[in-house]
JSON list of C-alpha atoms in Angstrom, two decimals:
[
{"chain": "A", "resi": 18, "resn": "GLU", "atom": "CA", "xyz": [97.31, 82.55, 114.42]},
{"chain": "A", "resi": 19, "resn": "THR", "atom": "CA", "xyz": [100.46, 80.39, 114.85]},
{"chain": "A", "resi": 20, "resn": "GLY", "atom": "CA", "xyz": [102.16, 79.27, 118.20]},
{"chain": "A", "resi": 21, "resn": "VAL", "atom": "CA", "xyz": [104.47, 81.51, 118.05]},
{"chain": "A", "resi": 22, "resn": "THR", "atom": "CA", "xyz": [104.98, 84.84, 120.62]},
{"chain": "A", "resi": 23, "resn": "GLN", "atom": "CA", "xyz": [106.73, 87.74, 120.56]},
{"chain": "A", "resi": 24, "resn": "SER", "atom": "CA", "xyz": [107.41, 90.54, 123.01]},
{"chain": "A", "resi": 25, "resn": "PRO", "atom": "CA", "xyz": [107.69, 93.29, 123.00]},
{"chain": "A", "resi": 26, "resn": "THR", "atom": "CA", "xyz": [104.60, 94.22, 120.31]},
{"chain": "A", "resi": 27, "resn": "HIS", "atom": "CA", "xyz": [106.19, 98.00, 120.05]},
{"chain": "A", "resi": 28, "resn": "LEU", "atom": "CA", "xyz": [109.38, 99.37, 120.91]},
{"chain": "A", "resi": 29, "resn": "ILE", "atom": "CA", "xyz": [110.81, 102.40, 120.96]},
{"chain": "A", "resi": 30, "resn": "LYS", "atom": "CA", "xyz": [114.46, 103.46, 121.26]},
{"chain": "A", "resi": 31, "resn": "THR", "atom": "CA", "xyz": [117.32, 106.53, 120.20]},
{"chain": "A", "resi": 32, "resn": "ARG", "atom": "CA", "xyz": [120.29, 106.32, 118.32]},
{"chain": "A", "resi": 33, "resn": "GLY", "atom": "CA", "xyz": [123.04, 103.99, 119.75]},
{"chain": "A", "resi": 34, "resn": "GLN", "atom": "CA", "xyz": [121.08, 102.34, 122.71]},
{"chain": "A", "resi": 35, "resn": "GLN", "atom": "CA", "xyz": [120.88, 99.08, 122.65]},
{"chain": "A", "resi": 36, "resn": "VAL", "atom": "CA", "xyz": [117.46, 96.38, 122.41]},
{"chain": "A", "resi": 37, "resn": "THR", "atom": "CA", "xyz": [116.67, 92.95, 122.97]},
{"chain": "A", "resi": 38, "resn": "LEU", "atom": "CA", "xyz": [113.12, 91.60, 121.16]},
{"chain": "A", "resi": 39, "resn": "ARG", "atom": "CA", "xyz": [112.32, 88.20, 122.45]},
{"chain": "A", "resi": 40, "resn": "CYS", "atom": "CA", "xyz": [110.56, 85.21, 121.08]},
{"chain": "A", "resi": 41, "resn": "SER", "atom": "CA", "xyz": [108.82, 81.76, 122.37]},
{"chain": "A", "resi": 42, "resn": "SER", "atom": "CA", "xyz": [108.25, 79.49, 119.25]},
{"chain": "A", "resi": 43, "resn": "GLN", "atom": "CA", "xyz": [106.02, 76.44, 118.69]},
{"chain": "A", "resi": 44, "resn": "SER", "atom": "CA", "xyz": [105.86, 73.77, 120.91]},
{"chain": "A", "resi": 45, "resn": "GLY", "atom": "CA", "xyz": [108.05, 71.37, 119.22]},
{"chain": "A", "resi": 46, "resn": "HIS", "atom": "CA", "xyz": [109.83, 73.64, 116.72]},
{"chain": "A", "resi": 47, "resn": "ASN", "atom": "CA", "xyz": [113.28, 73.36, 117.53]},
{"chain": "A", "resi": 48, "resn": "THR", "atom": "CA", "xyz": [114.46, 76.17, 114.93]},
{"chain": "A", "resi": 49, "resn": "VAL", "atom": "CA", "xyz": [113.90, 79.73, 115.11]},
{"chain": "A", "resi": 50, "resn": "SER", "atom": "CA", "xyz": [115.26, 82.11, 112.55]},
{"chain": "A", "resi": 51, "resn": "TRP", "atom": "CA", "xyz": [114.66, 86.31, 112.82]},
{"chain": "A", "resi": 52, "resn": "TYR", "atom": "CA", "xyz": [113.66, 88.34, 109.85]},
{"chain": "A", "resi": 53, "resn": "GLN", "atom": "CA", "xyz": [113.62, 92.40, 109.38]},
{"chain": "A", "resi": 54, "resn": "GLN", "atom": "CA", "xyz": [111.17, 93.76, 107.33]},
{"chain": "A", "resi": 55, "resn": "ALA", "atom": "CA", "xyz": [111.34, 97.35, 106.59]},
{"chain": "A", "resi": 56, "resn": "LEU", "atom": "CA", "xyz": [108.09, 99.44, 105.97]},
{"chain": "A", "resi": 57, "resn": "GLY", "atom": "CA", "xyz": [106.75, 98.62, 102.36]},
{"chain": "A", "resi": 58, "resn": "GLN", "atom": "CA", "xyz": [108.75, 95.04, 101.99]},
{"chain": "A", "resi": 59, "resn": "GLY", "atom": "CA", "xyz": [109.61, 91.53, 102.38]},
{"chain": "A", "resi": 60, "resn": "PRO", "atom": "CA", "xyz": [111.62, 90.63, 105.38]},
{"chain": "A", "resi": 61, "resn": "GLN", "atom": "CA", "xyz": [115.00, 89.49, 104.83]},
{"chain": "A", "resi": 62, "resn": "PHE", "atom": "CA", "xyz": [117.08, 87.26, 106.94]},
{"chain": "A", "resi": 63, "resn": "ILE", "atom": "CA", "xyz": [118.68, 88.34, 110.07]},
{"chain": "A", "resi": 64, "resn": "PHE", "atom": "CA", "xyz": [119.88, 84.82, 111.15]},
{"chain": "A", "resi": 65, "resn": "GLN", "atom": "CA", "xyz": [119.26, 81.57, 111.77]},
{"chain": "A", "resi": 66, "resn": "TYR", "atom": "CA", "xyz": [119.63, 79.28, 115.62]},
{"chain": "A", "resi": 67, "resn": "TYR", "atom": "CA", "xyz": [119.41, 75.42, 115.70]},
{"chain": "A", "resi": 68, "resn": "ARG", "atom": "CA", "xyz": [120.65, 73.72, 119.12]},
{"chain": "A", "resi": 69, "resn": "GLU", "atom": "CA", "xyz": [121.63, 77.00, 120.97]},
{"chain": "A", "resi": 70, "resn": "GLU", "atom": "CA", "xyz": [124.17, 77.58, 117.78]},
{"chain": "A", "resi": 71, "resn": "GLU", "atom": "CA", "xyz": [123.79, 80.12, 114.76]},
{"chain": "A", "resi": 72, "resn": "ASN", "atom": "CA", "xyz": [124.27, 78.61, 112.10]},
{"chain": "A", "resi": 73, "resn": "GLY", "atom": "CA", "xyz": [123.17, 81.42, 109.02]},
{"chain": "A", "resi": 74, "resn": "ARG", "atom": "CA", "xyz": [123.03, 84.20, 108.61]},
{"chain": "A", "resi": 75, "resn": "GLY", "atom": "CA", "xyz": [122.32, 86.80, 106.32]},
{"chain": "A", "resi": 76, "resn": "ASN", "atom": "CA", "xyz": [124.18, 89.96, 105.32]},
{"chain": "A", "resi": 77, "resn": "PHE", "atom": "CA", "xyz": [123.62, 91.44, 108.16]},
{"chain": "A", "resi": 78, "resn": "PRO", "atom": "CA", "xyz": [126.30, 93.28, 110.49]},
{"chain": "A", "resi": 79, "resn": "PRO", "atom": "CA", "xyz": [128.10, 91.89, 113.40]},
{"chain": "A", "resi": 80, "resn": "ARG", "atom": "CA", "xyz": [125.81, 94.42, 115.79]},
{"chain": "A", "resi": 81, "resn": "PHE", "atom": "CA", "xyz": [122.78, 91.99, 115.36]},
{"chain": "A", "resi": 82, "resn": "SER", "atom": "CA", "xyz": [123.35, 89.47, 117.61]},
{"chain": "A", "resi": 83, "resn": "GLY", "atom": "CA", "xyz": [121.68, 86.25, 118.58]},
{"chain": "A", "resi": 84, "resn": "LEU", "atom": "CA", "xyz": [120.83, 83.66, 121.55]},
{"chain": "A", "resi": 85, "resn": "GLN", "atom": "CA", "xyz": [118.71, 80.38, 121.64]},
{"chain": "A", "resi": 86, "resn": "PHE", "atom": "CA", "xyz": [118.07, 78.52, 124.69]},
{"chain": "A", "resi": 87, "resn": "PRO", "atom": "CA", "xyz": [117.09, 75.23, 125.61]},
{"chain": "A", "resi": 88, "resn": "ASN", "atom": "CA", "xyz": [113.41, 75.65, 125.61]},
{"chain": "A", "resi": 89, "resn": "TYR", "atom": "CA", "xyz": [113.96, 76.57, 122.26]},
{"chain": "A", "resi": 90, "resn": "SER", "atom": "CA", "xyz": [112.97, 80.15, 122.94]},
{"chain": "A", "resi": 91, "resn": "SER", "atom": "CA", "xyz": [115.28, 82.59, 120.83]},
{"chain": "A", "resi": 92, "resn": "GLU", "atom": "CA", "xyz": [116.74, 86.71, 121.66]},
{"chain": "A", "resi": 93, "resn": "LEU", "atom": "CA", "xyz": [117.39, 89.53, 119.01]},
{"chain": "A", "resi": 94, "resn": "ASN", "atom": "CA", "xyz": [119.85, 91.96, 120.47]},
{"chain": "A", "resi": 95, "resn": "VAL", "atom": "CA", "xyz": [120.82, 94.99, 118.32]},
{"chain": "A", "resi": 96, "resn": "ASN", "atom": "CA", "xyz": [124.08, 97.38, 119.38]},
{"chain": "A", "resi": 97, "resn": "ALA", "atom": "CA", "xyz": [124.53, 100.45, 118.83]},
{"chain": "A", "resi": 98, "resn": "LEU", "atom": "CA", "xyz": [121.19, 101.40, 117.50]},
{"chain": "A", "resi": 99, "resn": "GLU", "atom": "CA", "xyz": [120.93, 103.65, 113.85]},
{"chain": "A", "resi": 100, "resn": "LEU", "atom": "CA", "xyz": [117.74, 105.16, 112.20]},
{"chain": "A", "resi": 101, "resn": "ASP", "atom": "CA", "xyz": [117.70, 102.21, 109.72]},
{"chain": "A", "resi": 102, "resn": "ASP", "atom": "CA", "xyz": [117.17, 99.53, 112.07]},
{"chain": "A", "resi": 103, "resn": "SER", "atom": "CA", "xyz": [113.72, 100.79, 112.33]},
{"chain": "A", "resi": 104, "resn": "ALA", "atom": "CA", "xyz": [111.71, 98.22, 111.39]},
{"chain": "A", "resi": 105, "resn": "LEU", "atom": "CA", "xyz": [109.41, 94.96, 111.75]},
{"chain": "A", "resi": 106, "resn": "TYR", "atom": "CA", "xyz": [111.05, 92.20, 113.34]},
{"chain": "A", "resi": 107, "resn": "LEU", "atom": "CA", "xyz": [109.71, 88.57, 113.04]},
{"chain": "A", "resi": 108, "resn": "CYS", "atom": "CA", "xyz": [110.81, 85.55, 114.36]},
{"chain": "A", "resi": 109, "resn": "ALA", "atom": "CA", "xyz": [110.08, 82.11, 112.91]},
{"chain": "A", "resi": 110, "resn": "SER", "atom": "CA", "xyz": [110.01, 78.67, 114.45]},
{"chain": "A", "resi": 111, "resn": "SER", "atom": "CA", "xyz": [110.11, 75.39, 111.94]},
{"chain": "A", "resi": 112, "resn": "SER", "atom": "CA", "xyz": [111.10, 71.75, 112.59]},
{"chain": "A", "resi": 113, "resn": "TRP", "atom": "CA", "xyz": [115.06, 71.50, 111.80]},
{"chain": "A", "resi": 114, "resn": "GLY", "atom": "CA", "xyz": [115.20, 71.33, 107.71]},
{"chain": "A", "resi": 115, "resn": "GLY", "atom": "CA", "xyz": [111.46, 71.89, 107.94]},
{"chain": "A", "resi": 116, "resn": "GLU", "atom": "CA", "xyz": [109.72, 73.76, 104.98]},
{"chain": "A", "resi": 117, "resn": "LYS", "atom": "CA", "xyz": [106.57, 75.38, 106.35]},
{"chain": "A", "resi": 118, "resn": "LEU", "atom": "CA", "xyz": [107.67, 78.53, 108.68]},
{"chain": "A", "resi": 119, "resn": "PHE", "atom": "CA", "xyz": [105.23, 79.97, 111.19]},
{"chain": "A", "resi": 120, "resn": "PHE", "atom": "CA", "xyz": [105.44, 83.22, 111.93]},
{"chain": "A", "resi": 121, "resn": "GLY", "atom": "CA", "xyz": [105.11, 85.43, 115.25]},
{"chain": "A", "resi": 122, "resn": "SER", "atom": "CA", "xyz": [103.43, 89.08, 114.40]},
{"chain": "A", "resi": 123, "resn": "GLY", "atom": "CA", "xyz": [107.04, 91.12, 115.00]},
{"chain": "A", "resi": 124, "resn": "THR", "atom": "CA", "xyz": [108.08, 93.68, 117.35]},
{"chain": "A", "resi": 125, "resn": "GLN", "atom": "CA", "xyz": [108.18, 96.94, 115.78]},
{"chain": "A", "resi": 126, "resn": "LEU", "atom": "CA", "xyz": [110.81, 98.86, 117.04]},
{"chain": "A", "resi": 127, "resn": "SER", "atom": "CA", "xyz": [111.42, 102.78, 116.27]},
{"chain": "A", "resi": 128, "resn": "VAL", "atom": "CA", "xyz": [114.85, 104.19, 116.49]},
{"chain": "A", "resi": 129, "resn": "LEU", "atom": "CA", "xyz": [114.18, 108.29, 117.24]},
{"chain": "B", "resi": 29, "resn": "GLN", "atom": "CA", "xyz": [121.99, 85.82, 93.13]},
{"chain": "B", "resi": 30, "resn": "GLN", "atom": "CA", "xyz": [119.95, 85.49, 96.09]},
{"chain": "B", "resi": 31, "resn": "GLN", "atom": "CA", "xyz": [116.90, 88.04, 94.47]},
{"chain": "B", "resi": 32, "resn": "VAL", "atom": "CA", "xyz": [113.56, 87.21, 93.77]},
{"chain": "B", "resi": 33, "resn": "LYS", "atom": "CA", "xyz": [111.59, 90.00, 91.94]},
{"chain": "B", "resi": 34, "resn": "GLN", "atom": "CA", "xyz": [107.97, 89.74, 92.67]},
{"chain": "B", "resi": 35, "resn": "SER", "atom": "CA", "xyz": [105.63, 92.15, 90.41]},
{"chain": "B", "resi": 36, "resn": "PRO", "atom": "CA", "xyz": [102.93, 93.78, 90.81]},
{"chain": "B", "resi": 37, "resn": "GLN", "atom": "CA", "xyz": [103.80, 96.12, 93.66]},
{"chain": "B", "resi": 38, "resn": "SER", "atom": "CA", "xyz": [99.93, 96.98, 94.06]},
{"chain": "B", "resi": 39, "resn": "LEU", "atom": "CA", "xyz": [95.95, 95.25, 92.60]},
{"chain": "B", "resi": 40, "resn": "ILE", "atom": "CA", "xyz": [92.86, 95.78, 92.16]},
{"chain": "B", "resi": 41, "resn": "VAL", "atom": "CA", "xyz": [90.85, 93.16, 91.76]},
{"chain": "B", "resi": 42, "resn": "GLN", "atom": "CA", "xyz": [86.62, 92.98, 91.89]},
{"chain": "B", "resi": 43, "resn": "LYS", "atom": "CA", "xyz": [85.08, 90.72, 93.55]},
{"chain": "B", "resi": 44, "resn": "GLY", "atom": "CA", "xyz": [84.68, 87.31, 91.82]},
{"chain": "B", "resi": 45, "resn": "GLY", "atom": "CA", "xyz": [87.40, 87.86, 89.78]},
{"chain": "B", "resi": 46, "resn": "ILE", "atom": "CA", "xyz": [90.87, 86.59, 89.28]},
{"chain": "B", "resi": 47, "resn": "SER", "atom": "CA", "xyz": [94.06, 87.76, 90.93]},
{"chain": "B", "resi": 48, "resn": "ILE", "atom": "CA", "xyz": [97.32, 86.96, 88.96]},
{"chain": "B", "resi": 49, "resn": "ILE", "atom": "CA", "xyz": [100.83, 87.51, 91.29]},
{"chain": "B", "resi": 50, "resn": "ASN", "atom": "CA", "xyz": [103.93, 87.07, 88.95]},
{"chain": "B", "resi": 51, "resn": "CYS", "atom": "CA", "xyz": [107.52, 86.36, 90.46]},
{"chain": "B", "resi": 52, "resn": "ALA", "atom": "CA", "xyz": [110.59, 85.06, 89.52]},
{"chain": "B", "resi": 53, "resn": "TYR", "atom": "CA", "xyz": [114.34, 83.96, 90.27]},
{"chain": "B", "resi": 54, "resn": "GLU", "atom": "CA", "xyz": [117.71, 83.48, 89.34]},
{"chain": "B", "resi": 55, "resn": "ASN", "atom": "CA", "xyz": [119.08, 81.61, 92.09]},
{"chain": "B", "resi": 56, "resn": "THR", "atom": "CA", "xyz": [118.73, 77.07, 90.97]},
{"chain": "B", "resi": 57, "resn": "ALA", "atom": "CA", "xyz": [119.92, 76.37, 94.15]},
{"chain": "B", "resi": 58, "resn": "PHE", "atom": "CA", "xyz": [116.27, 77.10, 95.38]},
{"chain": "B", "resi": 59, "resn": "ASP", "atom": "CA", "xyz": [114.39, 74.17, 96.41]},
{"chain": "B", "resi": 60, "resn": "TYR", "atom": "CA", "xyz": [111.14, 75.68, 98.15]},
{"chain": "B", "resi": 61, "resn": "PHE", "atom": "CA", "xyz": [108.43, 78.10, 96.72]},
{"chain": "B", "resi": 62, "resn": "PRO", "atom": "CA", "xyz": [105.77, 79.39, 99.55]},
{"chain": "B", "resi": 63, "resn": "TRP", "atom": "CA", "xyz": [103.75, 81.74, 99.15]},
{"chain": "B", "resi": 64, "resn": "TYR", "atom": "CA", "xyz": [102.78, 84.02, 102.28]},
{"chain": "B", "resi": 65, "resn": "GLN", "atom": "CA", "xyz": [100.01, 86.59, 103.40]},
{"chain": "B", "resi": 66, "resn": "GLN", "atom": "CA", "xyz": [100.38, 89.23, 105.49]},
{"chain": "B", "resi": 67, "resn": "PHE", "atom": "CA", "xyz": [97.32, 91.33, 107.32]},
{"chain": "B", "resi": 68, "resn": "PRO", "atom": "CA", "xyz": [98.19, 94.66, 109.15]},
{"chain": "B", "resi": 69, "resn": "GLY", "atom": "CA", "xyz": [100.12, 94.13, 111.86]},
{"chain": "B", "resi": 70, "resn": "LYS", "atom": "CA", "xyz": [99.95, 90.47, 111.77]},
{"chain": "B", "resi": 71, "resn": "GLY", "atom": "CA", "xyz": [103.34, 88.20, 110.60]},
{"chain": "B", "resi": 72, "resn": "PRO", "atom": "CA", "xyz": [103.41, 86.74, 107.53]},
{"chain": "B", "resi": 73, "resn": "ALA", "atom": "CA", "xyz": [101.22, 83.49, 107.32]},
{"chain": "B", "resi": 74, "resn": "LEU", "atom": "CA", "xyz": [101.87, 80.59, 104.67]},
{"chain": "B", "resi": 75, "resn": "LEU", "atom": "CA", "xyz": [99.64, 80.33, 102.12]},
{"chain": "B", "resi": 76, "resn": "ILE", "atom": "CA", "xyz": [100.66, 77.80, 99.45]},
{"chain": "B", "resi": 77, "resn": "ALA", "atom": "CA", "xyz": [104.22, 76.42, 98.05]},
{"chain": "B", "resi": 78, "resn": "ILE", "atom": "CA", "xyz": [105.33, 74.25, 96.12]},
{"chain": "B", "resi": 79, "resn": "ARG", "atom": "CA", "xyz": [108.46, 72.44, 95.13]},
{"chain": "B", "resi": 80, "resn": "PRO", "atom": "CA", "xyz": [110.41, 72.88, 91.56]},
{"chain": "B", "resi": 81, "resn": "ASP", "atom": "CA", "xyz": [109.65, 69.35, 90.52]},
{"chain": "B", "resi": 82, "resn": "VAL", "atom": "CA", "xyz": [106.53, 70.43, 90.64]},
{"chain": "B", "resi": 83, "resn": "SER", "atom": "CA", "xyz": [104.77, 72.41, 87.59]},
{"chain": "B", "resi": 84, "resn": "GLU", "atom": "CA", "xyz": [101.00, 73.09, 89.57]},
{"chain": "B", "resi": 85, "resn": "LYS", "atom": "CA", "xyz": [99.47, 73.20, 93.19]},
{"chain": "B", "resi": 86, "resn": "LYS", "atom": "CA", "xyz": [95.93, 74.19, 93.89]},
{"chain": "B", "resi": 87, "resn": "GLU", "atom": "CA", "xyz": [94.47, 73.98, 96.90]},
{"chain": "B", "resi": 88, "resn": "GLY", "atom": "CA", "xyz": [90.79, 75.58, 97.01]},
{"chain": "B", "resi": 89, "resn": "ARG", "atom": "CA", "xyz": [91.10, 78.93, 95.62]},
{"chain": "B", "resi": 90, "resn": "PHE", "atom": "CA", "xyz": [94.74, 79.25, 95.40]},
{"chain": "B", "resi": 91, "resn": "THR", "atom": "CA", "xyz": [96.87, 77.73, 92.63]},
{"chain": "B", "resi": 92, "resn": "ILE", "atom": "CA", "xyz": [100.90, 78.31, 92.21]},
{"chain": "B", "resi": 93, "resn": "SER", "atom": "CA", "xyz": [101.98, 77.30, 88.73]},
{"chain": "B", "resi": 94, "resn": "PHE", "atom": "CA", "xyz": [105.60, 76.76, 88.38]},
{"chain": "B", "resi": 95, "resn": "ASN", "atom": "CA", "xyz": [107.99, 77.10, 85.08]},
{"chain": "B", "resi": 96, "resn": "LYS", "atom": "CA", "xyz": [111.54, 75.64, 86.05]},
{"chain": "B", "resi": 97, "resn": "SER", "atom": "CA", "xyz": [112.91, 76.33, 83.28]},
{"chain": "B", "resi": 98, "resn": "ALA", "atom": "CA", "xyz": [111.96, 79.98, 82.86]},
{"chain": "B", "resi": 99, "resn": "LYS", "atom": "CA", "xyz": [112.56, 80.37, 86.64]},
{"chain": "B", "resi": 100, "resn": "GLN", "atom": "CA", "xyz": [109.06, 81.97, 87.44]},
{"chain": "B", "resi": 101, "resn": "PHE", "atom": "CA", "xyz": [105.90, 80.80, 89.28]},
{"chain": "B", "resi": 102, "resn": "SER", "atom": "CA", "xyz": [103.40, 82.37, 90.17]},
{"chain": "B", "resi": 103, "resn": "LEU", "atom": "CA", "xyz": [99.78, 82.25, 92.39]},
{"chain": "B", "resi": 104, "resn": "HIS", "atom": "CA", "xyz": [96.04, 82.60, 91.02]},
{"chain": "B", "resi": 105, "resn": "ILE", "atom": "CA", "xyz": [94.02, 83.08, 93.44]},
{"chain": "B", "resi": 106, "resn": "MET", "atom": "CA", "xyz": [89.78, 82.45, 92.13]},
{"chain": "B", "resi": 107, "resn": "ASP", "atom": "CA", "xyz": [86.65, 84.21, 93.45]},
{"chain": "B", "resi": 108, "resn": "SER", "atom": "CA", "xyz": [88.70, 87.13, 94.92]},
{"chain": "B", "resi": 109, "resn": "GLN", "atom": "CA", "xyz": [87.34, 87.87, 97.97]},
{"chain": "B", "resi": 110, "resn": "PRO", "atom": "CA", "xyz": [87.10, 91.42, 99.92]},
{"chain": "B", "resi": 111, "resn": "GLY", "atom": "CA", "xyz": [88.48, 88.83, 103.11]},
{"chain": "B", "resi": 112, "resn": "ASP", "atom": "CA", "xyz": [91.76, 88.07, 100.54]},
{"chain": "B", "resi": 113, "resn": "SER", "atom": "CA", "xyz": [92.59, 91.32, 100.59]},
{"chain": "B", "resi": 114, "resn": "ALA", "atom": "CA", "xyz": [96.29, 91.55, 102.05]},
{"chain": "B", "resi": 115, "resn": "THR", "atom": "CA", "xyz": [99.85, 92.02, 100.93]},
{"chain": "B", "resi": 116, "resn": "TYR", "atom": "CA", "xyz": [101.05, 88.87, 99.83]},
{"chain": "B", "resi": 117, "resn": "PHE", "atom": "CA", "xyz": [104.59, 87.74, 99.15]},
{"chain": "B", "resi": 118, "resn": "CYS", "atom": "CA", "xyz": [106.25, 85.09, 96.91]},
{"chain": "B", "resi": 119, "resn": "ALA", "atom": "CA", "xyz": [109.57, 82.94, 98.31]},
{"chain": "B", "resi": 120, "resn": "ALA", "atom": "CA", "xyz": [112.02, 81.47, 97.63]},
{"chain": "B", "resi": 121, "resn": "ARG", "atom": "CA", "xyz": [114.20, 78.82, 100.20]},
{"chain": "B", "resi": 122, "resn": "TYR", "atom": "CA", "xyz": [117.86, 78.53, 99.70]},
{"chain": "B", "resi": 123, "resn": "SER", "atom": "CA", "xyz": [119.15, 74.75, 102.16]},
{"chain": "B", "resi": 124, "resn": "GLY", "atom": "CA", "xyz": [122.70, 75.52, 102.57]},
{"chain": "B", "resi": 125, "resn": "ALA", "atom": "CA", "xyz": [125.62, 76.17, 104.57]},
{"chain": "B", "resi": 126, "resn": "GLY", "atom": "CA", "xyz": [123.72, 74.66, 107.34]},
{"chain": "B", "resi": 127, "resn": "SER", "atom": "CA", "xyz": [120.55, 76.56, 107.15]},
{"chain": "B", "resi": 128, "resn": "TYR", "atom": "CA", "xyz": [117.17, 77.10, 105.39]},
{"chain": "B", "resi": 129, "resn": "GLN", "atom": "CA", "xyz": [116.84, 81.32, 104.57]},
{"chain": "B", "resi": 130, "resn": "LEU", "atom": "CA", "xyz": [114.01, 82.27, 102.66]},
{"chain": "B", "resi": 131, "resn": "THR", "atom": "CA", "xyz": [114.68, 85.30, 99.98]},
{"chain": "B", "resi": 132, "resn": "PHE", "atom": "CA", "xyz": [111.34, 86.80, 100.05]},
{"chain": "B", "resi": 133, "resn": "GLY", "atom": "CA", "xyz": [109.68, 89.25, 97.03]},
{"chain": "B", "resi": 134, "resn": "LYS", "atom": "CA", "xyz": [108.94, 92.80, 97.75]},
{"chain": "B", "resi": 135, "resn": "GLY", "atom": "CA", "xyz": [105.19, 91.95, 98.29]},
{"chain": "B", "resi": 136, "resn": "THR", "atom": "CA", "xyz": [101.99, 92.75, 95.84]},
{"chain": "B", "resi": 137, "resn": "LYS", "atom": "CA", "xyz": [99.34, 94.66, 97.94]},
{"chain": "B", "resi": 138, "resn": "LEU", "atom": "CA", "xyz": [95.87, 93.33, 96.80]},
{"chain": "B", "resi": 139, "resn": "SER", "atom": "CA", "xyz": [92.40, 95.03, 96.95]},
{"chain": "B", "resi": 140, "resn": "VAL", "atom": "CA", "xyz": [89.34, 93.04, 96.50]},
{"chain": "B", "resi": 141, "resn": "ILE", "atom": "CA", "xyz": [86.54, 95.57, 96.06]},
{"chain": "B", "resi": 142, "resn": "PRO", "atom": "CA", "xyz": [82.72, 94.73, 96.29]}
]
């Protein structure tokens, strides 16, 4: 088990709603990355946070946004939910530039 | 450019056999190549990783072979066990534009039968 915890574990939302997912990083880690894993696919990079700033983004629209807090925990916010947003959302923590990413167990989001 | 292609999609191996999963990439800027293991309901867990200046790395029953010129790398699982049954992902790290991001393959579902 990694020290990365995510909440909630499961979530059901309706199209058009907004959602906030939370992540507590492993002790000593100052960098948080978020990934989206669709069913039967590999995780896809959403963005990365370091020193409370977004410093890298994958191919995701602006309605995907995030925050990192001084204790290095993080939130992922998704506005105007679409059916295709249904996926497992994974948070990973690391030290800055560190090669080893430690993933949480994810939040399973279902958009109806 | 950012794609990592993984094969096979699924693999069935007898207990004690060798499991081999292959990946190929295009972007020569990738600087780190990890393999992750994922069980149902869990996040991916780092299994083993290699840097592009090394041709092979072995940790216990797991070996990565890396061919820089062919832009290919593979995972070998020796003496496969039923407990190895999981989905395996290869990945490649891009370090640029101020961030570190992994590009994953689509995964290989390994089933080890007794």
